[in-house]
Amino acid sequence: MLGQAEGNPFYLEELVRSLIETGALVTDDGGYLFDHSVPIEIPPTVERVLLARIDRLSPAHRDVLTAASALGRLFGLALLEGVLGDGGSLRESLHELQRLELLREARRWPQPEYRFHHQLTQEAAYRMILAEHRRELHRKAAEWLERQHGDNPDEVLGLLAYHWLAAENEDKAVDYLARAGDKARQEYALDEAIEHYRSLLPLLERRGERQEIALVLFKLALALHTSMRFAEANEAYQRAFGFWTPPSSGQATEPLRIASSFLPNDPDPKTAIAWPNIQLCMQLFDRLVEAWPERTIVPSLAESWEISDDGLRYVFHLREGLRWSDGTALTAHDVEFGIKRVLDPASPGSSVAIYFALENGEDYYLGRNSDADRIGVRALDDRTVEFRLVAPAPYFMSVMNRPDAGPQPRHAVAEHGDRWTEPELQVVSGPFAIAERAESTVILRRRADYTGARSGNVAEVEVYRTAIADALPGYERGETDLILARYTPRLADLMPGAVRPDAVIGSAAWSAYIRFDHAHPVSGNVELRRALAHAIDREALAAVSPANLTVATGGVVPPALQGHTPEIALRYEPDLARASLERSGFEGELELAGMMVWDDILGTIAESWRDVLGSAVSVRTWSWEEEEAMEAGERIQAANIRVTGWLPGYPDPEYYLRLLFQSTSRTNEGGFAEPAFDELIERARQERSDRGRLELFHEADRYVVADRVAVIPLVYGRSTAFVRPNVHGWWEFGKSSASFADLRVER
């Protein structure tokens, strides 16, 4: 027995149970006696032991066990009843199978669940089922799940995919595998997403659906890339390029009218940082890659690329024959120029810190190195550009979708300087150009000479400035096609009234928080900041938060992003707040400031501070016109304690934690600077394990939110738009959305 067990305790466990069941071992005064009269056979493997035990079950008990094995190692009683029928015999069988220690009760509430004692037990029972009966069990399970979750199948997409695949219903398996893979990837269950996509590919290959194969491979590659499995990601990308065909272009004939509280006012990719301005630049300038629905990254100006096994080198190959709107050839040298223009220390881009990911990018910007040729971007020839990174960046493909990462027209900038973006001088590469700009309106017109692939039919876009509430009547009359709720670092549209059925509301992807000026003698006091955090009544905050906001209880990284840290915001604790205030030594009046749109939230926080701390608190607000008129440096002087926010430029915790709080970041508006935090961020950047990297970012979030109270998270916001039923194709996540040129408008 010991020889055959080969050190496997489970084999011995199951063998002893088998001997008890056959009567070879009998209980005697708390122990066991061996009955030599009972013939025994010692199975050579643990699987044979398990099969022998299952064979000895009564037919009814065996049917329950094998049916349960088709549901997985862990299964719910309700699903098993849906497959076998609800009866007393089922409960009796489950009781007996637990007594024999083949099954265990996993939980009783809210719905009973059972678990196989060991995965090998489930696998052995499953292999006993004949193929036709196996398909029938999976079909019944899938149909029951569809009936039970008809209104919200998202909860069980993975299970539906598994059962329809095993039931050999190819059409349903393809649908559910694709949806389950997308959902898992967007929720950063990356291993699960990879498994779904890899199960889906053989079905698509058998059906010969080449474009669908390419899209699934692009999604698989992105999931692998985000998991820092760069060699596997590169392999998936190379396969995808072989199947990919750019979509055919539609005829542009229709106008599109968009209401927005923030009128785009910066068409330069280098300086655009507010989301409406980045969105404008995305209409004017194509990038090497482009984001599609389900956060897929597909080729755009680049037709293919390679990624090194260590994730430190990317090489992009541009399409042949690319040209700027003035007819000048668009080359890889324009990509190199654009990146170096952003990193120029004399006139840096608004999001320059993003490109510290490149070799010598940070040193060049900070003046530690004046040799631009050492920056990790280089045109190898007119159609090939190379990027070299200082550390693996699992978000780098999303960076390549940013306008400031794409080509910028060196010839136009050289000739016209800062005036190159003026309507009469502009040179663009995207589907639209600015046709008119007035005080409250911007009109974009589709370029007749544009050669990119665009599936929509929009010929002209009018964006006009208005408050959401003022735009709704015209929208309801059909005079406006799209109302976009806007988010900038200082502005957030708060949705009026209840959620409307035509509102497209995304996941909680941006954060609003109280930002402190850390150089100010009042707000630079950590004990005062701690007192203010503990003195915010979040229940009162929830009462005044509109439909597109949810009160923050976690860190500054929002829930929709990988790396969100839940339940670390300092709780409402009046006694702790007063104790921290006493330790701070602060006496005097506090001022809380922000845009007028935050009035209700500002008033609620101020009232809570007055009640808990007994301090005088004043509230100061200003309009969007005054906000737009402020220079970046003026915002610190304007208010040392203010409500602001941050929208992700790429879906990664680094975008929040490094860009907002690292001492060398240009977007660190509050001036938070602590060497220990900088060191922690650098360790996270250099980490080669995806799980280890996320753990370090969790630690960084706790450091700035719970330990040092660098900011106080208030709410998480959801991207929101009102979309008329005749407009198709709209989506939005973070600082990326559907191109206006890909929308289809029916009149």
XYZ file of C-alpha atoms in Angstrom:
747
model
C 0.000 0.000 0.000
C 2.755 2.447 0.909
C 4.613 1.585 -2.282
C 1.594 2.261 -4.472
C 0.695 5.433 -2.577
C 4.116 6.934 -3.429
C 3.677 9.522 -0.697
C 0.170 10.593 -1.810
C -1.948 10.937 1.375
C -5.159 11.276 -0.663
C -4.592 7.795 -2.120
C -4.296 6.316 1.383
C -7.339 8.312 2.535
C -9.540 7.042 -0.279
C -8.202 3.487 0.046
C -9.117 3.391 3.738
C -12.602 4.706 2.935
C -12.936 2.021 0.238
C -11.926 -0.729 2.659
C -14.503 0.517 5.181
C -17.230 0.520 2.531
C -16.413 -3.072 1.462
C -16.410 -4.274 5.084
C -12.723 -5.144 5.147
C -12.260 -2.589 7.916
C -14.821 -2.677 10.711
C -15.155 -0.329 13.651
C -14.203 -1.721 17.050
C -14.180 0.340 20.257
C -13.128 3.613 18.578
C -10.676 1.913 16.226
C -10.753 -0.495 13.288
C -10.273 -4.263 12.875
C -9.267 -5.918 9.615
C -11.636 -8.685 8.529
C -9.435 -11.217 6.706
C -12.452 -13.080 5.353
C -13.402 -10.202 3.043
C -11.696 -10.428 -0.372
C -9.951 -7.174 -1.258
C -8.240 -5.682 -4.246
C -5.722 -2.852 -3.955
C -6.288 -0.548 -6.962
C -2.979 0.663 -8.456
C -3.972 4.363 -8.715
C -6.056 6.850 -6.783
C -8.392 7.171 -9.785
C -9.094 3.422 -9.666
C -9.837 3.731 -5.953
C -12.299 6.545 -6.624
C -13.970 4.708 -9.504
C -14.392 1.640 -7.324
C -16.044 3.736 -4.608
C -18.380 5.404 -7.115
C -19.285 2.027 -8.661
C -20.424 0.770 -5.267
C -22.969 3.594 -4.908
C -26.637 2.903 -5.495
C -27.842 3.996 -8.963
C -29.726 6.970 -7.488
C -26.731 8.228 -5.487
C -24.387 7.643 -8.433
C -26.664 9.627 -10.769
C -26.629 12.588 -8.376
C -22.843 12.467 -8.024
C -22.182 12.262 -11.762
C -24.718 15.001 -12.538
C -23.083 17.216 -9.911
C -19.675 16.544 -11.487
C -20.896 18.186 -14.708
C -21.546 21.397 -12.745
C -17.984 21.749 -11.466
C -16.166 21.123 -8.212
C -18.347 23.750 -6.463
C -22.046 23.808 -7.337
C -25.297 25.249 -6.035
C -28.188 23.132 -4.913
C -30.638 25.172 -7.000
C -28.688 24.467 -10.208
C -28.463 20.762 -9.406
C -32.220 20.723 -8.782
C -32.697 22.499 -12.110
C -30.799 19.727 -13.863
C -32.217 16.695 -11.976
C -35.517 17.982 -10.614
C -36.428 18.921 -7.056
C -37.280 15.942 -4.924
C -36.704 14.332 -1.578
C -34.522 11.652 -3.147
C -32.039 14.320 -4.240
C -31.627 15.630 -0.675
C -31.310 12.039 0.570
C -28.565 11.338 -1.962
C -26.692 14.503 -1.016
C -26.860 13.505 2.643
C -25.436 10.057 1.860
C -22.694 11.439 -0.389
C -21.653 13.766 2.440
C -21.622 10.845 4.884
C -19.309 8.976 2.520
C -17.140 12.146 2.294
C -17.471 12.360 -1.467
C -19.171 15.755 -1.098
C -19.041 18.487 1.534
C -21.404 21.311 2.329
C -19.673 24.533 1.269
C -22.252 26.976 2.645
C -25.904 27.132 3.673
C -26.731 30.815 3.132
C -27.949 32.620 1.094
C -28.225 29.554 -1.169
C -26.911 26.069 -0.294
C -23.719 25.087 -2.085
C -21.736 21.857 -2.116
C -18.138 21.019 -2.966
C -16.524 17.771 -4.049
C -14.230 16.453 -1.330
C -11.381 16.524 -3.831
C -11.043 17.712 -7.427
C -9.962 14.190 -8.437
C -13.299 12.889 -7.169
C -15.173 15.308 -9.408
C -12.982 14.446 -12.408
C -13.371 10.694 -11.883
C -17.160 10.983 -11.656
C -17.292 13.211 -14.743
C -15.312 10.721 -16.829
C -17.899 8.056 -16.073
C -20.656 9.960 -17.927
C -21.371 8.832 -21.481
C -20.870 11.573 -24.088
C -24.533 11.965 -25.039
C -25.696 12.122 -21.425
C -22.886 14.571 -20.625
C -24.070 16.941 -23.370
C -27.637 16.659 -22.053
C -26.587 17.547 -18.495
C -24.690 20.616 -19.699
C -27.616 21.680 -21.909
C -30.025 21.475 -18.977
C -27.636 23.428 -16.767
C -27.241 26.162 -19.397
C -30.970 26.450 -20.016
C -31.673 26.689 -16.300
C -29.065 29.446 -15.915
C -30.575 31.374 -18.832
C -34.049 31.157 -17.284
C -32.858 32.203 -13.838
C -30.617 35.054 -15.032
C -32.494 36.242 -18.095
C -32.519 39.865 -16.919
C -28.849 39.923 -15.922
C -26.809 37.147 -17.556
C -23.579 39.062 -16.860
C -23.462 37.390 -13.447
C -23.083 33.911 -14.971
C -21.472 34.479 -18.383
C -18.552 32.219 -17.533
C -20.842 29.376 -16.434
C -23.046 29.769 -19.507
C -19.982 29.676 -21.747
C -18.702 26.544 -20.007
C -21.989 24.643 -20.233
C -22.884 25.576 -23.820
C -19.354 24.694 -24.924
C -19.614 21.290 -23.233
C -23.127 20.859 -24.666
C -21.577 21.411 -28.128
C -23.961 24.242 -29.003
C -21.424 26.214 -31.001
C -23.464 29.365 -31.650
C -24.258 29.921 -27.991
C -20.766 28.903 -26.894
C -19.217 31.515 -29.209
C -21.532 34.250 -27.929
C -21.049 33.519 -24.238
C -17.293 32.863 -24.458
C -16.767 36.231 -26.158
C -18.920 38.060 -23.599
C -17.392 36.203 -20.656
C -13.875 36.958 -21.899
C -14.637 40.657 -22.346
C -16.268 40.941 -18.933
C -13.426 39.126 -17.181
C -10.783 41.264 -18.935
C -12.555 44.525 -18.108
C -12.808 43.414 -14.476
C -9.111 42.425 -14.558
C -9.814 38.715 -13.962
C -7.113 38.260 -16.564
C -6.389 34.537 -16.180
C -10.108 33.840 -16.586
C -10.297 36.107 -19.655
C -7.309 34.375 -21.236
C -8.936 30.972 -20.692
C -12.206 32.105 -22.299
C -10.481 33.614 -25.340
C -8.339 30.527 -25.862
C -11.455 28.327 -25.713
C -13.194 30.611 -28.216
C -10.478 30.690 -30.886
C -10.817 27.071 -32.131
C -14.570 27.587 -32.615
C -14.002 30.745 -34.677
C -11.266 29.053 -36.695
C -13.590 26.162 -37.493
C -16.189 28.694 -38.673
C -13.619 30.635 -40.734
C -14.528 34.007 -39.166
C -11.226 35.753 -39.829
C -12.083 39.235 -38.556
C -13.582 37.836 -35.357
C -10.471 35.701 -34.888
C -8.314 38.829 -35.223
C -10.394 40.758 -32.665
C -10.271 37.903 -30.139
C -6.512 37.594 -30.649
C -6.108 41.342 -30.043
C -8.113 40.981 -26.818
C -6.127 37.907 -25.782
C -2.876 39.735 -26.495
C -3.971 42.729 -24.418
C -4.951 40.490 -21.482
C -1.552 38.762 -21.668
C 0.208 42.119 -21.985
C -1.618 43.509 -18.938
C -0.554 40.337 -17.080
C 3.066 41.155 -18.061
C 3.298 37.939 -20.104
C 4.963 39.838 -22.915
C 6.296 36.909 -24.982
C 2.839 35.312 -25.124
C 1.278 38.694 -25.909
C 3.663 39.232 -28.807
C 2.864 35.777 -30.182
C -0.874 36.544 -30.039
C -0.344 39.903 -31.763
C 1.602 38.298 -34.626
C -1.206 35.798 -35.163
C -3.786 38.616 -35.071
C -2.062 40.627 -37.804
C -2.398 37.635 -40.148
C -6.199 37.664 -39.799
C -6.832 41.418 -39.480
C -8.566 43.440 -42.178
C -9.329 47.130 -41.482
C -13.078 47.843 -41.613
C -14.527 49.270 -44.792
C -15.318 52.980 -44.710
C -18.893 54.236 -44.804
C -20.087 57.243 -46.778
C -20.109 60.378 -44.592
C -23.420 62.178 -45.057
C -24.959 62.941 -41.641
C -24.579 65.824 -39.152
C -24.076 65.132 -35.449
C -24.988 67.711 -32.798
C -23.355 67.354 -29.360
C -24.088 69.290 -26.168
C -21.196 69.746 -23.750
C -20.662 71.881 -20.656
C -16.979 72.186 -21.572
C -16.204 73.478 -25.056
C -12.948 71.959 -26.375
C -10.403 74.737 -26.605
C -6.992 73.086 -27.086
C -6.344 71.186 -30.346
C -2.617 70.632 -29.624
C -1.869 67.016 -28.550
C 1.086 68.220 -26.471
C -0.888 70.461 -24.140
C -4.378 68.909 -24.193
C -5.074 67.423 -20.748
C -8.788 67.995 -20.041
C -10.748 65.058 -21.431
C -12.843 67.173 -23.868
C -9.601 68.505 -25.386
C -8.055 65.030 -25.627
C -11.278 63.827 -27.259
C -11.036 66.703 -29.750
C -7.440 65.754 -30.569
C -8.531 62.153 -31.133
C -10.820 63.386 -33.933
C -8.011 65.457 -35.462
C -5.044 63.103 -35.053
C -4.815 59.374 -35.654
C -2.479 57.407 -33.410
C -0.359 54.298 -33.944
C -3.170 52.226 -32.407
C -6.780 52.924 -31.546
C -9.144 51.864 -28.759
C -12.292 50.061 -29.827
C -15.339 48.901 -27.842
C -14.686 46.497 -24.947
C -11.384 48.382 -24.480
C -9.785 46.562 -27.392
C -6.614 47.954 -28.973
C -6.404 47.591 -32.781
C -4.021 48.877 -35.489
C -4.442 52.409 -36.820
C -1.440 54.222 -38.320
C 0.680 51.201 -37.414
C -0.136 48.023 -39.320
C 1.842 45.786 -36.947
C 4.258 45.796 -34.023
C 6.558 43.566 -31.989
C 7.172 43.444 -28.251
C 10.320 42.012 -26.697
C 10.051 39.117 -24.251
C 11.045 41.390 -21.340
C 8.523 44.100 -22.276
C 11.229 46.757 -22.621
C 11.247 47.228 -26.410
C 8.404 47.931 -28.833
C 8.790 48.322 -32.598
C 5.862 49.712 -34.626
C 5.587 49.478 -38.426
C 3.561 52.261 -40.060
C 1.243 51.741 -43.008
C 2.564 52.662 -46.411
C 1.580 55.961 -48.030
C 0.488 57.890 -44.905
C 0.111 61.653 -45.402
C -0.777 64.743 -43.400
C -3.764 66.831 -44.456
C -1.472 69.198 -46.407
C -0.089 66.300 -48.464
C 3.242 66.004 -46.625
C 4.364 62.443 -45.949
C 3.637 61.249 -42.405
C 6.588 59.190 -41.158
C 8.039 57.528 -38.083
C 10.178 60.643 -37.637
C 6.954 62.551 -36.803
C 6.286 60.040 -34.014
C 9.768 60.567 -32.587
C 9.351 64.341 -32.891
C 6.004 64.297 -31.068
C 7.301 62.369 -28.055
C 10.407 64.557 -27.749
C 8.262 67.674 -28.093
C 6.252 66.510 -25.050
C 9.462 65.880 -23.080
C 11.046 69.241 -23.993
C 12.024 70.807 -20.615
C 11.687 74.319 -22.073
C 8.044 73.733 -23.042
C 6.860 70.357 -21.771
C 3.586 68.652 -22.503
C 0.834 68.666 -19.915
C 1.183 64.899 -19.345
C 4.955 64.747 -19.645
C 5.318 62.386 -16.665
C 3.657 59.580 -18.647
C 6.744 59.447 -20.857
C 9.112 58.955 -17.953
C 8.459 55.311 -18.842
C 10.913 55.784 -21.727
C 14.662 55.462 -21.319
C 16.139 58.836 -20.298
C 12.711 60.501 -20.585
C 12.650 61.697 -16.975
C 16.333 62.667 -16.955
C 15.917 64.705 -20.137
C 12.868 66.553 -18.795
C 14.565 67.292 -15.454
C 17.726 68.535 -17.163
C 19.939 65.718 -15.893
C 20.692 64.806 -19.497
C 20.561 67.211 -22.442
C 21.038 64.625 -25.208
C 17.633 64.087 -26.846
C 19.034 61.194 -28.881
C 19.254 59.146 -25.676
C 15.475 59.301 -25.122
C 13.917 55.882 -25.669
C 12.136 56.678 -28.941
C 13.795 56.512 -32.337
C 12.701 56.346 -35.970
C 14.621 53.442 -37.483
C 13.417 54.449 -40.950
C 10.432 56.307 -42.419
C 8.002 53.517 -41.501
C 9.538 52.030 -38.352
C 9.699 53.529 -34.856
C 11.264 51.943 -31.776
C 10.397 52.581 -28.111
C 12.766 51.544 -25.298
C 11.399 51.490 -21.745
C 13.122 51.745 -18.374
C 10.738 49.188 -16.838
C 7.907 46.966 -18.069
C 4.694 48.961 -18.547
C 1.625 46.709 -18.818
C -0.387 49.805 -19.829
C 1.915 50.880 -22.677
C -0.431 49.852 -25.498
C -3.056 52.204 -24.030
C -0.472 55.012 -23.941
C -0.010 54.492 -27.687
C -3.685 55.441 -28.092
C -3.069 58.903 -26.595
C -2.835 61.883 -28.989
C 0.416 63.096 -27.380
C 1.987 59.670 -28.112
C 1.175 59.828 -31.806
C 2.843 61.640 -34.687
C 2.878 65.436 -34.636
C 3.575 67.445 -37.840
C 7.186 68.601 -37.419
C 7.091 70.634 -40.618
C 4.011 72.616 -39.498
C 5.382 73.240 -35.985
C 8.734 74.315 -37.456
C 7.085 76.731 -39.860
C 4.355 78.247 -37.677
C 5.421 77.628 -34.065
C 2.559 77.730 -31.548
C 0.193 79.055 -34.241
C 0.223 75.754 -36.148
C -3.124 74.660 -34.637
C -5.056 77.734 -35.779
C -7.890 76.720 -38.158
C -6.282 78.308 -41.212
C -2.877 76.727 -40.465
C -3.829 73.395 -38.907
C -2.309 70.200 -40.220
C -4.015 67.005 -39.084
C -3.972 63.265 -39.724
C -7.403 62.223 -38.420
C -10.845 62.039 -40.027
C -11.884 65.585 -39.034
C -10.502 69.103 -39.181
C -11.777 72.175 -37.327
C -14.026 74.086 -39.733
C -15.248 76.845 -37.392
C -14.780 77.969 -33.837
C -16.914 80.560 -32.025
C -17.297 81.503 -28.374
C -19.749 78.690 -27.650
C -19.457 76.400 -30.678
C -16.867 74.234 -32.422
C -17.630 72.646 -35.788
C -15.617 69.698 -37.124
C -15.867 68.673 -40.761
C -14.990 65.283 -42.246
C -11.923 65.440 -44.462
C -12.627 64.465 -48.058
C -9.010 63.323 -48.534
C -8.907 61.125 -45.414
C -7.747 57.604 -46.298
C -8.217 55.829 -42.963
C -10.876 53.172 -42.383
C -13.966 54.582 -40.630
C -17.243 52.700 -40.383
C -19.508 55.642 -39.468
C -21.471 58.107 -41.597
C -20.912 61.391 -39.721
C -19.888 64.220 -42.043
C -20.023 67.188 -39.638
C -19.968 67.549 -35.860
C -21.246 70.590 -34.007
C -20.225 70.776 -30.350
C -22.011 73.533 -28.463
C -21.541 74.636 -24.869
C -24.458 74.370 -22.453
C -25.350 72.977 -19.059
C -26.812 69.470 -19.151
C -30.139 70.574 -17.671
C -30.458 73.281 -20.340
C -29.641 70.817 -23.141
C -32.270 68.220 -22.212
C -35.357 69.936 -23.718
C -33.692 70.282 -27.127
C -32.412 66.720 -26.862
C -35.932 65.439 -26.197
C -37.184 67.323 -29.280
C -34.500 65.630 -31.387
C -32.500 68.832 -31.928
C -29.434 67.380 -30.160
C -28.097 63.874 -30.812
C -25.706 63.437 -27.904
C -25.241 65.053 -24.492
C -21.832 64.328 -22.984
C -21.355 64.592 -19.223
C -17.915 66.112 -18.880
C -15.016 65.390 -16.541
C -11.871 67.445 -16.234
C -9.386 67.703 -13.345
C -11.611 70.429 -11.871
C -15.047 70.032 -13.417
C -17.637 67.271 -13.213
C -21.152 67.340 -14.609
C -23.512 66.129 -11.910
C -26.527 64.400 -13.403
C -29.874 66.125 -12.725
C -32.724 64.015 -11.382
C -33.156 60.260 -11.579
C -31.324 57.985 -14.010
C -32.952 58.158 -17.447
C -33.378 55.050 -19.626
C -31.449 56.694 -22.491
C -28.433 57.487 -20.295
C -25.369 55.398 -21.085
C -23.657 55.102 -17.700
C -20.265 53.455 -17.434
C -18.341 51.995 -14.534
C -16.832 54.073 -11.710
C -13.682 55.111 -13.564
C -12.739 58.515 -12.171
C -12.170 59.974 -8.717
C -12.981 63.277 -7.030
C -11.190 64.218 -3.841
C -10.076 67.070 -1.630
C -6.675 68.267 -2.819
C -4.358 70.057 -0.386
C -1.549 72.510 -1.040
C 1.222 70.711 0.857
C 3.446 73.793 0.938
C 0.796 75.860 2.728
C 1.255 76.241 6.514
C -2.342 75.179 7.188
C -3.028 72.400 4.677
C 0.551 71.135 4.956
C -0.254 69.937 8.519
C -0.856 66.153 8.334
C -2.760 66.049 11.653
C -5.146 68.730 10.412
C -5.680 66.763 7.191
C -6.356 63.649 9.268
C -8.875 65.572 11.379
C -10.672 66.798 8.259
C -10.818 63.273 6.812
C -12.298 61.762 9.980
C -14.825 64.631 10.164
C -16.547 63.905 6.813
C -19.946 62.261 7.223
C -20.069 59.987 4.165
C -23.704 59.077 4.699
C -24.587 62.749 4.396
C -22.358 62.883 1.301
C -24.281 59.974 -0.249
C -27.560 61.811 0.306
C -26.489 64.702 -1.972
C -24.544 62.684 -4.573
C -26.284 62.437 -7.971
C -26.794 59.280 -10.044
C -23.399 59.306 -11.746
C -21.439 59.513 -8.481
C -20.898 56.962 -5.727
C -19.352 57.840 -2.363
C -15.720 56.745 -2.074
C -14.719 54.446 0.766
C -11.531 53.177 -0.870
C -8.378 54.759 -2.226
C -7.811 57.384 -4.877
C -7.594 54.721 -7.630
C -11.244 54.203 -8.691
C -13.045 50.821 -8.611
C -13.112 50.353 -12.400
C -9.318 50.264 -12.567
C -7.003 47.409 -11.781
C -5.309 48.203 -8.481
C -8.283 49.770 -6.679
C -7.842 49.428 -2.910
C -11.208 49.162 -1.126
C -12.100 50.436 2.352
C -8.982 52.507 3.097
C -10.509 56.007 3.174
C -10.492 57.267 6.756
C -13.886 56.617 8.315
C -16.214 59.136 9.889
C -14.921 59.138 13.493
C -15.746 62.436 15.279
C -13.686 61.595 18.384
C -10.609 60.750 16.308
C -11.177 63.914 14.271
C -11.197 66.124 17.391
C -8.103 64.366 18.786
C -6.217 64.922 15.524
C -7.306 68.567 15.461
C -5.927 69.042 18.966
C -2.599 67.458 17.983
C -2.421 69.694 14.907
C -2.418 72.856 17.025
C -4.582 74.568 14.411
C -6.921 77.349 15.478
C -8.693 79.550 13.022
C -11.001 79.528 10.036
C -10.899 76.981 7.216
C -11.813 77.662 3.623
C -13.074 74.913 1.319
C -13.182 75.767 -2.368
C -14.233 74.374 -5.714
C -16.264 74.882 -8.843
C -19.931 75.854 -8.471
C -20.966 72.456 -9.803
C -19.781 70.969 -6.480
C -22.004 73.302 -4.384
C -24.068 70.592 -2.660
C -21.060 68.439 -1.858
C -18.999 71.419 -0.681
C -21.829 72.554 1.573
C -22.281 69.064 3.055
C -18.566 68.713 3.849
C -18.364 72.211 5.362
C -21.376 71.540 7.587
C -19.870 68.245 8.751
C -16.566 69.960 9.607
C -18.366 72.680 11.569
C -20.416 70.141 13.526
C -17.513 67.826 14.384
C -14.595 70.226 14.778
C -16.373 73.361 15.956
C -14.279 75.376 13.507
C -15.423 78.203 11.318
C -15.582 76.945 7.726
C -16.271 79.120 4.711
C -17.006 77.879 1.200
C -15.794 79.646 -1.931
C -16.839 78.692 -5.443
C -16.275 79.967 -8.957
C -17.674 79.430 -12.444
C -16.238 77.372 -15.269
C -15.370 80.630 -17.060
C -13.185 81.688 -14.135
C -11.670 78.211 -13.950
C -10.773 78.182 -17.631
C -9.152 81.609 -17.243
C -6.777 80.364 -14.528
C -3.242 79.406 -15.420
C -2.010 76.113 -13.997
C 0.161 77.780 -11.362
C -2.671 80.011 -10.187
C -4.793 77.073 -9.052
C -2.617 76.387 -6.024
C -2.751 80.023 -4.922
C -6.482 80.140 -5.632
C -7.321 77.580 -2.933
C -5.169 75.512 -0.592
C -8.078 73.132 0.187
C -10.268 72.400 -2.825
C -12.351 69.715 -4.487
C -10.874 68.450 -7.734
C -10.704 65.194 -9.652
C -8.747 62.920 -11.959
C -9.805 60.865 -14.957
C -7.557 57.984 -16.130
C -5.554 58.640 -19.275
C -4.775 54.928 -19.356
C -6.287 52.132 -17.248
C -3.603 51.550 -14.649
C -3.065 52.594 -10.999
C 0.223 54.208 -11.971
C -1.712 56.949 -13.771
C -3.142 58.029 -10.419
C -0.425 57.274 -7.939
C 2.654 58.332 -9.889
C 1.218 61.241 -11.871
C -0.619 62.773 -8.911
C 1.873 62.234 -6.087
C 5.398 61.549 -7.324
C 7.533 64.576 -6.500
C 8.833 65.030 -10.090
C 5.435 64.799 -11.792
C 4.209 67.958 -13.496
C 0.602 66.993 -12.675
C 1.343 66.759 -8.925
C -0.674 69.925 -8.368
C -0.716 69.703 -4.561
C 3.073 69.475 -4.311
C 3.070 66.285 -2.205
C 6.708 65.201 -1.964
C 8.022 62.385 0.232
C 11.119 60.322 -0.640
C 9.599 57.175 0.890
C 6.633 57.419 -1.466
C 8.829 58.106 -4.511
C 10.880 55.033 -3.635
C 7.721 52.927 -3.285
C 6.457 54.061 -6.698
C 9.808 53.291 -8.285
C 9.767 49.786 -6.773
C 6.282 49.272 -8.249
C 7.471 50.444 -11.675
C 10.432 48.072 -11.640
C 8.484 45.049 -10.364
C 8.428 42.197 -12.913
C 5.495 40.297 -11.366
C 1.997 41.591 -12.143
C 0.716 40.585 -8.704
C 3.754 42.002 -6.935
C 3.366 45.235 -8.886
C -0.276 45.607 -7.871
C 0.536 44.910 -4.223
C 3.052 47.761 -4.255
C 0.473 50.103 -5.792
C -2.034 49.055 -3.110
C 0.625 49.980 -0.550
C 1.178 53.327 -2.291
C -2.555 54.086 -2.252
C -2.733 53.313 1.478
C 0.311 55.542 2.031
C -1.216 58.661 0.428
C -4.826 58.121 1.563
C -4.664 56.453 4.984
C -1.164 57.191 6.299
C -0.293 60.687 5.039
C -3.781 61.905 4.013
C -2.293 63.562 0.937
C -5.839 63.734 -0.433
C -9.285 62.775 0.869
C -11.241 60.629 -1.632
C -14.852 61.833 -1.825
C -16.680 60.175 -4.722
C -16.105 57.935 -7.728
C -17.684 59.060 -10.989
C -19.173 57.178 -13.923
C -18.852 58.252 -17.547
C -22.318 59.282 -18.682
C -23.922 60.311 -21.939
C -27.453 60.799 -23.233
C -27.613 59.119 -26.640
C -30.546 59.430 -29.030
C -31.908 56.059 -30.270
C -30.878 56.906 -33.839
C -27.176 57.226 -32.876
C -25.272 53.938 -32.838
C -21.795 52.975 -31.693
C -21.199 55.269 -28.713
C -18.925 54.064 -25.874
C -16.610 55.795 -23.394
C -14.089 54.755 -20.754
C -11.629 57.077 -19.036
C -9.937 59.338 -21.566
C -10.991 57.280 -24.552
C -14.237 56.984 -26.468
C -15.756 56.092 -29.815
C -14.466 58.219 -32.649
C -17.181 60.514 -33.976
C -16.245 59.127 -37.418
C -17.284 55.619 -36.323
C -20.792 56.631 -35.203
C -23.772 55.841 -37.418
C -26.684 58.271 -37.418
C -30.069 57.276 -38.822
C -32.388 60.087 -39.951
